[in-house]
Structure formats: C-alpha cells, structure tokens
Amino acid sequence: MERYDYLVVGASHAGLEAVRAIRAHDATGSIAMLNRDPVLPYSPTVLPYVVSGRSKEDRVALRDHPWFESLQTAYLERTQVSAVDAAKAVVRCADGKEIGYGKLLLATGAKPIIPPVSGLDGVPYHVLRTLDDALALRNAMGTAKHAVVLGAGLVGMHAAENLAKGKCQVTVVEMRDQVLPGYFDAEAAAMISAAFTGNGVEMLTKHRVTSVAKQGQQCVVKLENGEQRIADLLLVATGVTPEVDFLKGALDIERGIIVDEFMRTRVANVWAAGDVVQTRSFFGDGTPAGGILPDAVEQGRTAGMDMAGDPGVTPYPGGIPLNTYNFFGNRALSVGRDLPANAGTEWEVLRRNSAASASEPARYLKIVLRDNCLQGIFGVNVLFDPGIMWELILRRTNLSELRQQLLDHPQDTARAVMSGIWR
Amino acid sequence: MSAINTIAFKPALCDGCGECMTACSTVKSVNGSAAQSRIQIIADPLKGSWELALCRQCGDPRCVADCPAAALSKEANGGLISWDAEKCVNCLLCTAGCVYAGIAFSADEGRVVKCDQCGGDPQCVKACPTQALTYLTSASIYNRWGDLEDLFVPGLGGCQGCNTEIVMRHTLRRVGSNTVLATPPGCIPGMGSVGYNGMAGTKVPVFHPLLTNTASMLTGIRRQFKRKGRNVTAMALAGDGGAGDVGFQSLSGAAERGEEILFVCVDNEGYMNTGAQRSGSTPYGAWTATTPLGTEAHGKVQDSKNMPLLMMWHRCAYVATASTAFMEDLYEKLEKALAASDHGFAYLHIYSPCTSGWRFPSGNNIEVARKAVETNFAILWEYQPDQGLRLSRPIDKPLPVVEYLKLLGKFKHLDAAQIQHIENHVAEQTKLFSELAGIGKGVERLAAAAPLSAGHERSSVSERLTR
Amino acid sequence: MSAVLKPKNKVLVCDGNEAAAWGVVLSRPDMVAGYPITPQSSLVEYLAQFIADGVLDAEMVEAEGEHSVLSVLQGAALAGGRTYTASCGQGLAFMFEPYFRTPNLRLPIVMSIVTRDGISPQCVWGGQQDAMTVREVGWIQMFCETVQEVLDTTVMAYKIAENHSVMLPVNVNHDGNYLSNGIVRIELPDQDEVDQYLGDKDVNWHVALDPQRPMAVDPLTGGSAGTGPALFTRYRQGQCEGMQNSLGVIVEAHKEWAQRFGRSFAPLIEEYRLEDADYAIITIGSMAGAGKDVVDAARNRGERVGLIKIKTMRPFPIDAMAAALNKVRAVGVVDRSVCFGWNSGPVFQETLAAMYYARERIPCLSMIGGLAGADLTEVHFERAVRETAKLLAGPCPRQPIWLNAQD
Ligand SMILES: Cc1cc2nc3c(=O)[nH]c(=O)nc-3n(C[C@H](O)[C@H](O)[C@H](O)COP(=O)(O)OP(=O)(O)OC[C@H]3O[C@@H](n4cnc5c(N)ncnc54)[C@H](O)[C@@H]3O)c2cc1C
C-alpha cells in the first residue's frame, strides 16, 4: 500500500499552503497531495474570470509540476477520496485504492448549496465551483438572452456582471434585503446594487423563488410575489456548504469539520483547513467567518506547521471577513465587521461619502471602531490596503489619536502605523 | 530556496525628501506621478517619523498564496516576486495578503503595482541623498554559497558568540574540500577543529602546524601536490600571534617566495586562547592579561603593528582586510584570495572581535565588528600588485572612535590622554590609507595606459636593455 | 673496503658534501630545502646546481631559515614526498622545534648533519656537539667515516627511514671540515641499481594530509578527558618499537648494499682487530681512520689493541657494543663532543650504559678531542692508546683527558 507521512486531500489554497509549510520544517518526510480533478491545482476564485474569458482555462494552474518536485511532493490528480478510516490511518479512493498516512489534512473545500426550490431538479441549471462548471457556464452564456441568478453573493454578482456585459437580460434574486450580505454593509451594498441597476441588471432583493419549471429550452422562475421570469440560463449561487459527504460521519461535523485553533480535528492525526471547516469568528460573535480565500491560506499554513511540528506555529486567531470586489470599473473593499445591532457606547462609526460627478465616481468610506480599535472598514472607490487593515484588527491596535487621519487618508495613515509597528 | 537582495530602509536617516519616489515613478509609472511610485515614504502623523511602504520580496509571500490566478510567483532564481500582467484578474486579493503595502492598486494604472528592484539597479536607492535607502545584496552570498557544505563538525567548543568560528565556517565552506587546512595553535584548533583524542574536527585534512611554521608546512604541501599534478588548496586559518609575532618569519619567507598559499589571519588582537595576553596586534591602551591595570600601568603602551600592510609590502598576489560585519565584502575578498592563491601568496586579514578577551557581551559581536570599521579603527582595503591598494568603503566620514571604544571592556579604563592617543593613531592610519589608495589610483591609470605584460617572458637582460 | 669497480660505475673526485649531494641525486627526492650554514653550505649549493642543471628533478625550496627548511619538508612528506635537507650547529639549534617533532610525526625525512661545534666561543669549525646534543629526540643517527660512506649511507638512509616497520627520520652525519671538505676519489653507484635498491616511494601511507584521504593530523590527545594519556603513551611506545626495529633494518640495508654495490660498511658497530685484543679504543666518525692507523702501528709493535667504531648512535646498538666490550679488558673512548653533566664525552657515557649488559664491568676512560675543528692525528691516538693501555694495570681516572688541550 502507498503510504505518505503527510497526506493532503484537496489541491487548492489551503492544501497548497499546508504543503509549503510542512516542507519548510520537515525536509525529508514524504508528502502527497490528492486532487479529484484531472488537472493541476486551480482556484475557484478564478472561475468567474474563466467564465468572462479574462483567464484562459489552460493558464490558471496555481502551481506547476516543478514546484511539486522542488518540494518533493507527489501530486496525485484524478484521485478522489471516498472514505477515511482513521483507525487504520488510511484513506479509500473512489477507484478502490487505499493510501496510508502518518498525518492527514482534509482541505476539500466546499460545494454549492442547492436550495429546496420545487422543480429545481427538473430543469437544467448551472452552479460555479469547478472548472467544468465554469466552462459549461461560459458556453451557455454565449447564446443566453435571459438569465436568472439565484443569490447575490460574490459568485452570483460576478456572474450577473459577466452576463450583463454579454448583452444578456439578467435578473438577480436575493432573499435578503441587500446584495452581498455578510460581505458589505448596507450602504456599500446599496451603491453596488445601484451600479448593477444602472447597467441594466434587475436586482430583486427581499425576493424568494418558490418554484422553477421547464418550458421548452427555457425555464420559468416563479417568485413569491407571484411574478415570474423566463430564463435561458439559470445560475444557482445561493452559497456553499463544506465538502464533507465522503466522510460519512467519520469526523465531528456541524457547519463544517470541527477543528481547534491548530486546525486539529477531534480525531488523532487528522487536520482540516479551508472552506471545509467550521471557522470560528475572530470577533467571537455571529460575524460570518471562513469561506474566503485568505482564511483558507491562513488555516492551511497553521495546519501544515502544526502537522510538521514547527515550533513557530501560532494559534489560528479566528476568521475576519475580508473582500475585494470589483464591479463595473469600481472597487469595493471590506475588512472586518459592521456595527452590531445592539452596539454600546464603546462603539464608534466614522463615515464619509461623496456622490458621483462627471469626472469622479461615487466614493464611500466607513470605519467601525470599538474601544478605539479597528473592527471594520468598508469602502467603495476609496483605496486602502486590506492586508494592513486586517493586521490592525488582529493586533487590536489602538488608533484613538489617528481617527480623523484614518478617515481622511486611510491608506497612508494605516501604512505609517504598520511600518512603525514592524520596527 | 534562494534569498533576495533587499532595499533596506533606515528611518533615522530619512528626511522625507521624496527623491526615491520621484526616481521610481520616473522609470516605472505611466504618467510620472509620484503617487504611483512603487516605494512610498509616508509621514507618521503622530511621531513625525518617515515610514516605508515597499515590497519586501518575502520568503513565504502571502500575496502569492492569496492569488487565485497564478499571476504572482516567487522567482526560483533571485527570489523576486514577479507579477504577470496577462494572468492577473485584478481581484486585489494579493493586497489582502500583504501587510507591508508592498503590492497595491494603482488607480492611475488600473492594476496592482509592486517593486521589481529595477532588475538589480534600484533607482530609488541611487536617488536617496541621505543613505536612508541602501541596496543590500548580501543575499547573493546565500544564493551562491548557501548550499555549500559546512566542513567543520557541529558543536565546536568556541566561546559563546565567537566571531572566529564564524570566520572559520564561512571561509572553509567556500574554499571547499580539496584543501589541506593548517590551524596553528590558538583558538581555532583550541575549539576542536583539528579534533580530540583521535577524532577529527574537520572534514578536510587538517593539522596543527607549530605556532611558528604554518606557512612553511603549507609550502611543502602545496608544492608536493603541484609536483604530482594536483591542485590542492593550501590554507591557513591562523591567529594574529601565530601569523604576526612568532610565526612571522615563516609567513614572510613564504610570501617573499610567492608560495601558492591562502593564508587567513583571524585577528583577535592577542593570545586569546591562552587567556588574553598581549600580541603585536593588540592596540594601544588595551587591557590584556600581560598588559594589566595597576597603579603603575594602564594597559598596552605601544600601538599595534599593521600586519596586512606589512604583507602588502611583500607584494603578495593578494592582500586584503575584511570583517564579519561586512560579509559580502568578506566573501568577495575570499573569492579573490582563493583565486590568487592559485598563482601566488594570498593574505586575508579578518578582524575578529573576541567576546571573552575583549570583554563585551557575546550578542554584540557583529556590532563591535561593524563599529570597528565604521570608526576607521579597522580599515577595509585590498591590494593587488597591478592595481595597488584600494579602499573597500569610504573612510572620509568615520564615526567618532569612542563609539567603538565604549563597546569594549578592555578599553573601559582609558583616560582622556589615552583616548586622544588612539584617536590620533586612527587619524594617522586613515590619512596613510587615503594616501596609499591615492597611489593605487595612480598605478591604475598607469596600468590602463600601458598594460603590464603578463606571462613569463624569457628575454635576456641585454635584450631588455636594448629595447 | 672492497674495490670492485663495475664498468658502468662512475668515478668521482669530490668532497663529502658533494658526495652527500650525489647520494641525494641517486635517491630521487621530491623536495629539497636548504639554508646555508658553514660547513654545510656547499652541500645545498651542489643540490641547487644539480636541480638547475636538470641532474635532479626535485622541488628546491630556499627557505628563510632552518626552522622553515624542516617545516617545508614535513609538509611535503605529509603530502607524500621524499625529502632531504642538511644543516648543522646553530642551524640545527634553530631548527630544533620542527626537528623535535619530525620523528613524532613518523616522517621518513633524511637530513645530513655536517657536524659542527656549538657556539660560544664563536666558531665555525667541525665537532659533533650539534648532533650529540639532539640524540635524544628520536631521529636515527648514523655517523660516517669516509666520503664514500657518506654517499652510500645517504641512499641507505631512505631505505631505512621508509621501511614500514621503522617510519622515522634519519640523520646521516659527517664531520665538518674533515669529511665535508676533504677531497678523495669515490665511486658513483648506478642509478638503475639504486632505483631497484630503494624501490617505490611510500612515504605517507600511515599519516597524510591529502584531500583524497582526509584525516586530522595530530588532534589533541591526553588529559583527563577522553582517552586520557593512554593514547599518547601507546603512541610513544610505538615510536620506541620503530626505533628498535630499525636496528635490524639498518643491518639488512647494509647487507643488501654490499650485495648490490660490492661495498660493505659495518652497520652498527665496527670491530677492528678486536679478536685477540686486550684493550681497545672507541671512536665515532672520521677520526676512526687515524685511530685504525695507530692501532695497526701498535699491533706491529706487538701490543694487543683493537678499535671499536660506532656507526649507528641512535638507536644505540647496545647488544653489539656489549659483545665488543666482552672481547677486551679495558677501553678508552675518544669523543668529539662533550657531555656536560657527566664531565666526559657522550660516547663514553653510552659505553658505560651498554656495559651493564656486558659480561663484566671493565675500566673505561673518557678522552675528548677534535673540538672546534682541532686535529685528531696519529699523535693524539698514540696517546689515546697509551692512556688506555695503562688501565690494564693501574687505576681508572675519573677525569677526562682533553687531547687537544695543549695544541
Ligand atoms: C466563483 C467563486 C468566487 C470566489 N471569489 C472569492 C473572492 O473573491 N474572494 C475570496 O476570498 N474568496 C472567494 N471565493 C472562495 C474561495 O475560492 C475559497 O474560499 C477557497 O478556494 C477555499 O479554498 P480551499 O482550499 O479550502 O478549498 P477549494 O478551493 O474549494 O478546494 C478544494 C479542493 O479539494 C478537492 N477535493 C474536493 N473533494 C475531494 C475529494 N473527495 N477527494 C479529492 N479531492 C477533493 C477539489 O478538487 C479542490 O482541489 C470564491 C469561490 C468561488 C466558487
């Protein structure tokens, strides 16, 4: 039986970073990375750009074979894990092969949620998580005249923009009262939504789809309010759920695999990282956590270092939401959390905005502080360095005397503070 | 894994003039606006200090890990983080990974921009008038020599923070295994490099010569191998006492004969292995076990003799001084010395602060070495017969000598007159070396005008006289 | 001495220094190092000239002093080279630091000592004080009687030194002035024959400084830690064994020499007309010639006197000396140097020590002559014979007789 000291299941951001971290500490242990897909690793995040044609599907590989060779790591593509037997320390693959491990990392990511909409299983619809999904969607876009997108998350919004630019009549249906819920505050969301509307996209927030039905080559999408839309193309983008079916209860799973701050599962010698885990929030509240690329990287690094016994490992601090979002030539950035509903006096919100003019786009900036420490920052067409803001939140840096400067010049002020801290 | 050259920033020297940003945007940005400079100098609004935003070309770059489009990669060769315009999808996730603002969106260019070090010739550094920015290329040492095998055993028994051990390990790993190594009695074999009780301390053939005959034994070794058609490096790692005092005769003889030897003198300014006694290399005023302090005595009463200069007057194939605080320079000189030892005598004099004998905390080792150089107490130079003497770094703006003296316990007792004496001596040496370097330039001009004939012509005296 | 002159042998008229130089040429060393000192200087000059003329293919190192001369050769030997040098007197004194170490490194270096007296008073003349002073350091020491023996012994020295059971340096000593400058006719052995006699060089099989065989030469030993002093003690023991082994090797080397070249020399101790002798004089080096003439004359007068000559001084051939002493009832020792603490000569002292292993303790007289180039002529040896003869009847004086005190 094949056996590796380190076995990494899943070949994306979390898994790749874990391999790098393992090899950085353990020069000799054997490593293998498994991917169910028949290609080199790619990122789900790049798929909207494959759909739009910005990225060529043959140029999206995150790492090449020489990279794996230089890290003495076996890259086993077309190898889908179908079960984990922790008692025997083996994984079973779809083709029946067993692979033994010393230490196992599950980094299998997530898969689209398919909402319980009646009739959905009877119509052709698209999702976007894999390269195959992207190619199918890109194909369908070429001929679609009418499209309906279920869900105004990043996946849905990206697709809607692509479709709109392809001269397609698009309707976005979102259950909640704003677009990009959980990613952006209501004001930024409104600006984003307005840009879509301005570009001819129909934005239906606070709307629910009750059923879908086939109608010739098309489908009819019925809404709760009785209206309906006809679609050549239906995209389901109502969120993701961890890719854990193959575990069949072998691990403790709630909203994802349960891990501690070193990404250890409750089973010996098994770690998990990335979209597949249930990520604790840095803020310790209900702020959504995980499901984003930088978190997958952080968790992958933490897991890899811990697996290799690297003494430099530090506990994973918990997830902080972070988004960089481009739409119709605008840039929206968000880091951290918004003001909670029941905020006390220790909370403070700084805000500025300016309307669009002939030469200038609309700008918006909101800074949320608690006890003079940064909690969140949201901007549209106002530049700052999200990486630095993330670090300032993590470090709970006191910014009391810099509040005004931060609002006026968020980029320079945060850079100066960070540069001073490094020294 | 390769290391990367660094643009280093000393905030204390920065006056915020912005020349670096102008220089960068001139060569890099589409419209010359300083806002697009890849280096940004920012005023700290509270402290009034100048701060830096610049790509650090990290070893484990998060921008690369965070890029979903494979547009960023760390170059295997040289270690720069490069950006591929064709692959970039402008998602800005890289900027979420960076805490140095090393990669950021440029509104003018509509894409992320980052420093590429101008292909090894960073314009910002050139433009900086205060030396707040410097281009540290020492990483190239690591890239070139990082994988070379350390040919000494681990766990040599040197004192904590021993500088000499640094010198030993660095020099031998570069010189390599086709070497016979002589380590005359002193700290170098004393810490176990030859070995104990029948076990070796080095992976190359190694021996204790006498304190007095290092260069002579190496003469025999080198010549015997050469006679047999083998090019074996004959190398000495010797202390200053063995080289310059009791061993000087054999050293001088071998140098005069032009023996093909790589002689590294590790100068810790005294007999440190035997308990810190004075040598000819001990500086004026220094406490040693044989120049003690008392009612009638206040340390050494003579200046040190300048060994490397004496070696220069032997017209060796190569002579240089070096310091572990300037490793890049040291490696460059080692390289040249090694090459020179193939056809003549090469003498490399390395200043080696001694934590025990000079009485300073072991963590200060490199700082002491650096201050010695920055105050002109130890001047770095090199000599080649056809090029004369060249200074390795400017000596016209030294730090005050006391900046060096105050670091060392062996100078703690100095009174004003003694300090004055040392200052005068350093000034005198500085002047001397400036002059010697001036002569060197003359030689260079001369050589350029009429290149010295190479090779061994065998024309008779009369032939030459009639030419 | 036999006079079988093989047709291909060359005949030379030369002094002892040139003879030594020819011995070196025939031995094909890789490296020669030298530094001038009277009365050795012409020896290294000859070698430099031989190398310049292509007669000898060797590296020549004109070092800046005797200390370096021997150090250079140590390096060359550790790198596998056959090596040679010559020195004497103050040069040997200055060389002492590496000299002292050479046998301890078991390096088979050959070095001529063109013996010279030690200063002060200042003098540049012959005398064996230099060689005798360093006799305890571990070199094999052989003293030659004639110019021919100088040449032949120089070659034999390599055979002895490089014998695997020996591996020790050899001093081939010849008297300053008498042998170094006295010109006689000698025969030059055939090179091919010498090549066969010496065989292949195998100098550093046991200890080497060679990247192809990396080893640490001389790591620190002894002390209370690690192996303790035992390693050092075993090492010294081995060195002493090598020294003792050399006695047999020296005998064999001389025997083979005689077979190949038709010239034989007593390898350790020469017994001259000792068979029916009542007493004998003991000599060392070139003085034996005059001594033998005087013994012959005395024999002609009917006196039963013989002569014992020491060739090998280190290792001291105790058994051979004891056997020679067994043949006589009294001996007089003529030394060419002084043993200060014994108020006598060193050969006298060695004779007394060897006598412990003889059948009985016989009267033994110390005579000292030939210091600082002083002549030891027949007159002096006649006195030596006379004084020794007195021991058969009278008391044995405790004071040495200074043979040149009135010259
Ligand atoms: C369209 C889209 C846009 C996105 N945009 C953004 C964005 O703008 N910003 C952001 O921060 N995040 C974004 N994300 C989310 C981001 O891509 C994920 O958070 C990130 O990819 C998670 O990485 P991961 O390594 O945990 O898992 P994934 O990237 O999901 O990778 C899982 C890997 O596991 C493999 N795998 C799964 N099951 C098995 C099995 N049984 N056996 C073997 N291999 C298996 C898969 O083939 C894949 O290689 C986006 C996601 C999508 C789908």
PDB file of C-alpha atoms and ligand atoms in Angstrom, chain A residues 9-14 35-37 44-45 48 79-81 107-110 128-129 154-155 243 246 274-275 291-294 296, chain B residues 93, ligand 1:
ATOM      1  CA  VAL A   9      -6.584  15.837   0.360  1.00  0.00           C
ATOM      2  CA  GLY A  10      -7.625  18.782  -1.787  1.00  0.00           C
ATOM      3  CA  ALA A  11      -5.414  20.819  -4.076  1.00  0.00           C
ATOM      4  CA  SER A  12      -6.303  24.410  -3.613  1.00  0.00           C
ATOM      5  CA  HIS A  13      -5.312  27.319  -1.409  1.00  0.00           C
ATOM      6  CA  ALA A  14      -5.498  25.571   1.950  1.00  0.00           C
ATOM      7  CA  ASN A  35      -6.986  16.068  -6.149  1.00  0.00           C
ATOM      8  CA  ARG A  36     -10.148  14.585  -7.530  1.00  0.00           C
ATOM      9  CA  ASP A  37      -9.808  16.807 -10.612  1.00  0.00           C
ATOM     10  CA  PRO A  44     -12.401  28.507  -7.504  1.00  0.00           C
ATOM     11  CA  THR A  45     -11.958  32.272  -7.179  1.00  0.00           C
ATOM     12  CA  PRO A  48     -15.656  33.996 -12.808  1.00  0.00           C
ATOM     13  CA  THR A  79      -7.696  10.735  -7.073  1.00  0.00           C
ATOM     14  CA  GLN A  80     -10.974  11.251  -5.281  1.00  0.00           C
ATOM     15  CA  VAL A  81     -11.182  10.237  -1.668  1.00  0.00           C
ATOM     16  CA  ALA A 107      -8.776  20.513   2.540  1.00  0.00           C
ATOM     17  CA  THR A 108     -11.626  19.503   0.272  1.00  0.00           C
ATOM     18  CA  GLY A 109     -13.252  22.921   0.246  1.00  0.00           C
ATOM     19  CA  ALA A 110     -16.917  23.472  -0.303  1.00  0.00           C
ATOM     20  CA  LEU A 128     -19.945  27.551 -10.279  1.00  0.00           C
ATOM     21  CA  ARG A 129     -17.367  25.730  -8.217  1.00  0.00           C
ATOM     22  CA  LEU A 154     -19.899  37.092  -4.810  1.00  0.00           C
ATOM     23  CA  VAL A 155     -20.456  34.186  -7.181  1.00  0.00           C
ATOM     24  CA  GLU A 243     -17.450  19.161   1.018  1.00  0.00           C
ATOM     25  CA  PHE A 246     -17.368  11.432   1.742  1.00  0.00           C
ATOM     26  CA  GLY A 274     -10.108  25.933   4.413  1.00  0.00           C
ATOM     27  CA  ASP A 275     -13.707  26.011   3.300  1.00  0.00           C
ATOM     28  CA  GLY A 291     -15.403  30.631   3.194  1.00  0.00           C
ATOM     29  CA  ILE A 292     -12.871  33.093   1.844  1.00  0.00           C
ATOM     30  CA  LEU A 293      -9.549  32.565   0.212  1.00  0.00           C
ATOM     31  CA  PRO A 294      -7.228  34.374   2.667  1.00  0.00           C
ATOM     32  CA  ALA A 296      -8.103  29.135   3.630  1.00  0.00           C
TER      33      ALA A 296
ATOM     34  CA  LEU B  93      -6.714  39.531  -3.171  1.00  0.00           C
TER      35      LEU B  93
HETATM   36  C1  LIG D   1     -16.844  31.561  -8.048  1.00  0.00           C
HETATM   37  C2  LIG D   1     -16.120  31.800  -6.779  1.00  0.00           C
HETATM   38  C3  LIG D   1     -15.608  33.064  -6.481  1.00  0.00           C
HETATM   39  C4  LIG D   1     -14.946  33.295  -5.313  1.00  0.00           C
HETATM   40  N1  LIG D   1     -14.442  34.541  -5.085  1.00  0.00           N
HETATM   41  C5  LIG D   1     -13.806  34.788  -3.951  1.00  0.00           C
HETATM   42  C6  LIG D   1     -13.274  36.058  -3.682  1.00  0.00           C
HETATM   43  O1  LIG D   1     -13.400  36.967  -4.469  1.00  0.00           O
HETATM   44  N2  LIG D   1     -12.606  36.257  -2.501  1.00  0.00           N
HETATM   45  C7  LIG D   1     -12.443  35.240  -1.616  1.00  0.00           C
HETATM   46  O2  LIG D   1     -11.808  35.455  -0.595  1.00  0.00           O
HETATM   47  N3  LIG D   1     -12.920  34.001  -1.849  1.00  0.00           N
HETATM   48  C8  LIG D   1     -13.630  33.757  -2.969  1.00  0.00           C
HETATM   49  N4  LIG D   1     -14.119  32.500  -3.197  1.00  0.00           N
HETATM   50  C9  LIG D   1     -13.943  31.463  -2.176  1.00  0.00           C
HETATM   51  C10 LIG D   1     -12.566  30.794  -2.297  1.00  0.00           C
HETATM   52  O3  LIG D   1     -12.370  30.354  -3.594  1.00  0.00           O
HETATM   53  C11 LIG D   1     -12.481  29.665  -1.320  1.00  0.00           C
HETATM   54  O4  LIG D   1     -12.613  30.171  -0.020  1.00  0.00           O
HETATM   55  C12 LIG D   1     -11.181  28.929  -1.400  1.00  0.00           C
HETATM   56  O5  LIG D   1     -10.966  28.447  -2.678  1.00  0.00           O
HETATM   57  C13 LIG D   1     -11.174  27.792  -0.403  1.00  0.00           C
HETATM   58  O6  LIG D   1     -10.049  27.039  -0.579  1.00  0.00           O
HETATM   59  P1  LIG D   1      -9.942  25.542  -0.065  1.00  0.00           P
HETATM   60  O7  LIG D   1      -8.547  25.139  -0.308  1.00  0.00           O
HETATM   61  O8  LIG D   1     -10.439  25.446   1.285  1.00  0.00           O
HETATM   62  O9  LIG D   1     -10.933  24.699  -0.956  1.00  0.00           O
HETATM   63  P2  LIG D   1     -11.288  24.690  -2.509  1.00  0.00           P
HETATM   64  O10 LIG D   1     -10.692  25.856  -3.184  1.00  0.00           O
HETATM   65  O11 LIG D   1     -12.701  24.523  -2.579  1.00  0.00           O
HETATM   66  O12 LIG D   1     -10.552  23.411  -2.990  1.00  0.00           O
HETATM   67  C14 LIG D   1     -10.954  22.125  -2.656  1.00  0.00           C
HETATM   68  C15 LIG D   1     -10.059  21.124  -3.324  1.00  0.00           C
HETATM   69  O13 LIG D   1     -10.387  19.846  -2.876  1.00  0.00           O
HETATM   70  C16 LIG D   1     -10.581  18.966  -3.954  1.00  0.00           C
HETATM   71  N5  LIG D   1     -11.496  17.931  -3.490  1.00  0.00           N
HETATM   72  C17 LIG D   1     -12.738  18.088  -3.005  1.00  0.00           C
HETATM   73  N6  LIG D   1     -13.255  16.894  -2.613  1.00  0.00           N
HETATM   74  C18 LIG D   1     -12.302  15.974  -2.847  1.00  0.00           C
HETATM   75  C19 LIG D   1     -12.224  14.568  -2.643  1.00  0.00           C
HETATM   76  N7  LIG D   1     -13.228  13.871  -2.124  1.00  0.00           N
HETATM   77  N8  LIG D   1     -11.083  13.933  -3.000  1.00  0.00           N
HETATM   78  C20 LIG D   1     -10.075  14.612  -3.546  1.00  0.00           C
HETATM   79  N9  LIG D   1     -10.065  15.936  -3.755  1.00  0.00           N
HETATM   80  C21 LIG D   1     -11.196  16.618  -3.410  1.00  0.00           C
HETATM   81  C22 LIG D   1     -11.039  19.843  -5.067  1.00  0.00           C
HETATM   82  O14 LIG D   1     -10.833  19.270  -6.319  1.00  0.00           O
HETATM   83  C23 LIG D   1     -10.198  21.072  -4.814  1.00  0.00           C
HETATM   84  O15 LIG D   1      -8.920  20.876  -5.365  1.00  0.00           O
HETATM   85  C24 LIG D   1     -14.797  32.261  -4.374  1.00  0.00           C
HETATM   86  C25 LIG D   1     -15.297  30.997  -4.640  1.00  0.00           C
HETATM   87  C26 LIG D   1     -15.954  30.774  -5.830  1.00  0.00           C
HETATM   88  C27 LIG D   1     -16.508  29.409  -6.106  1.00  0.00           C
END
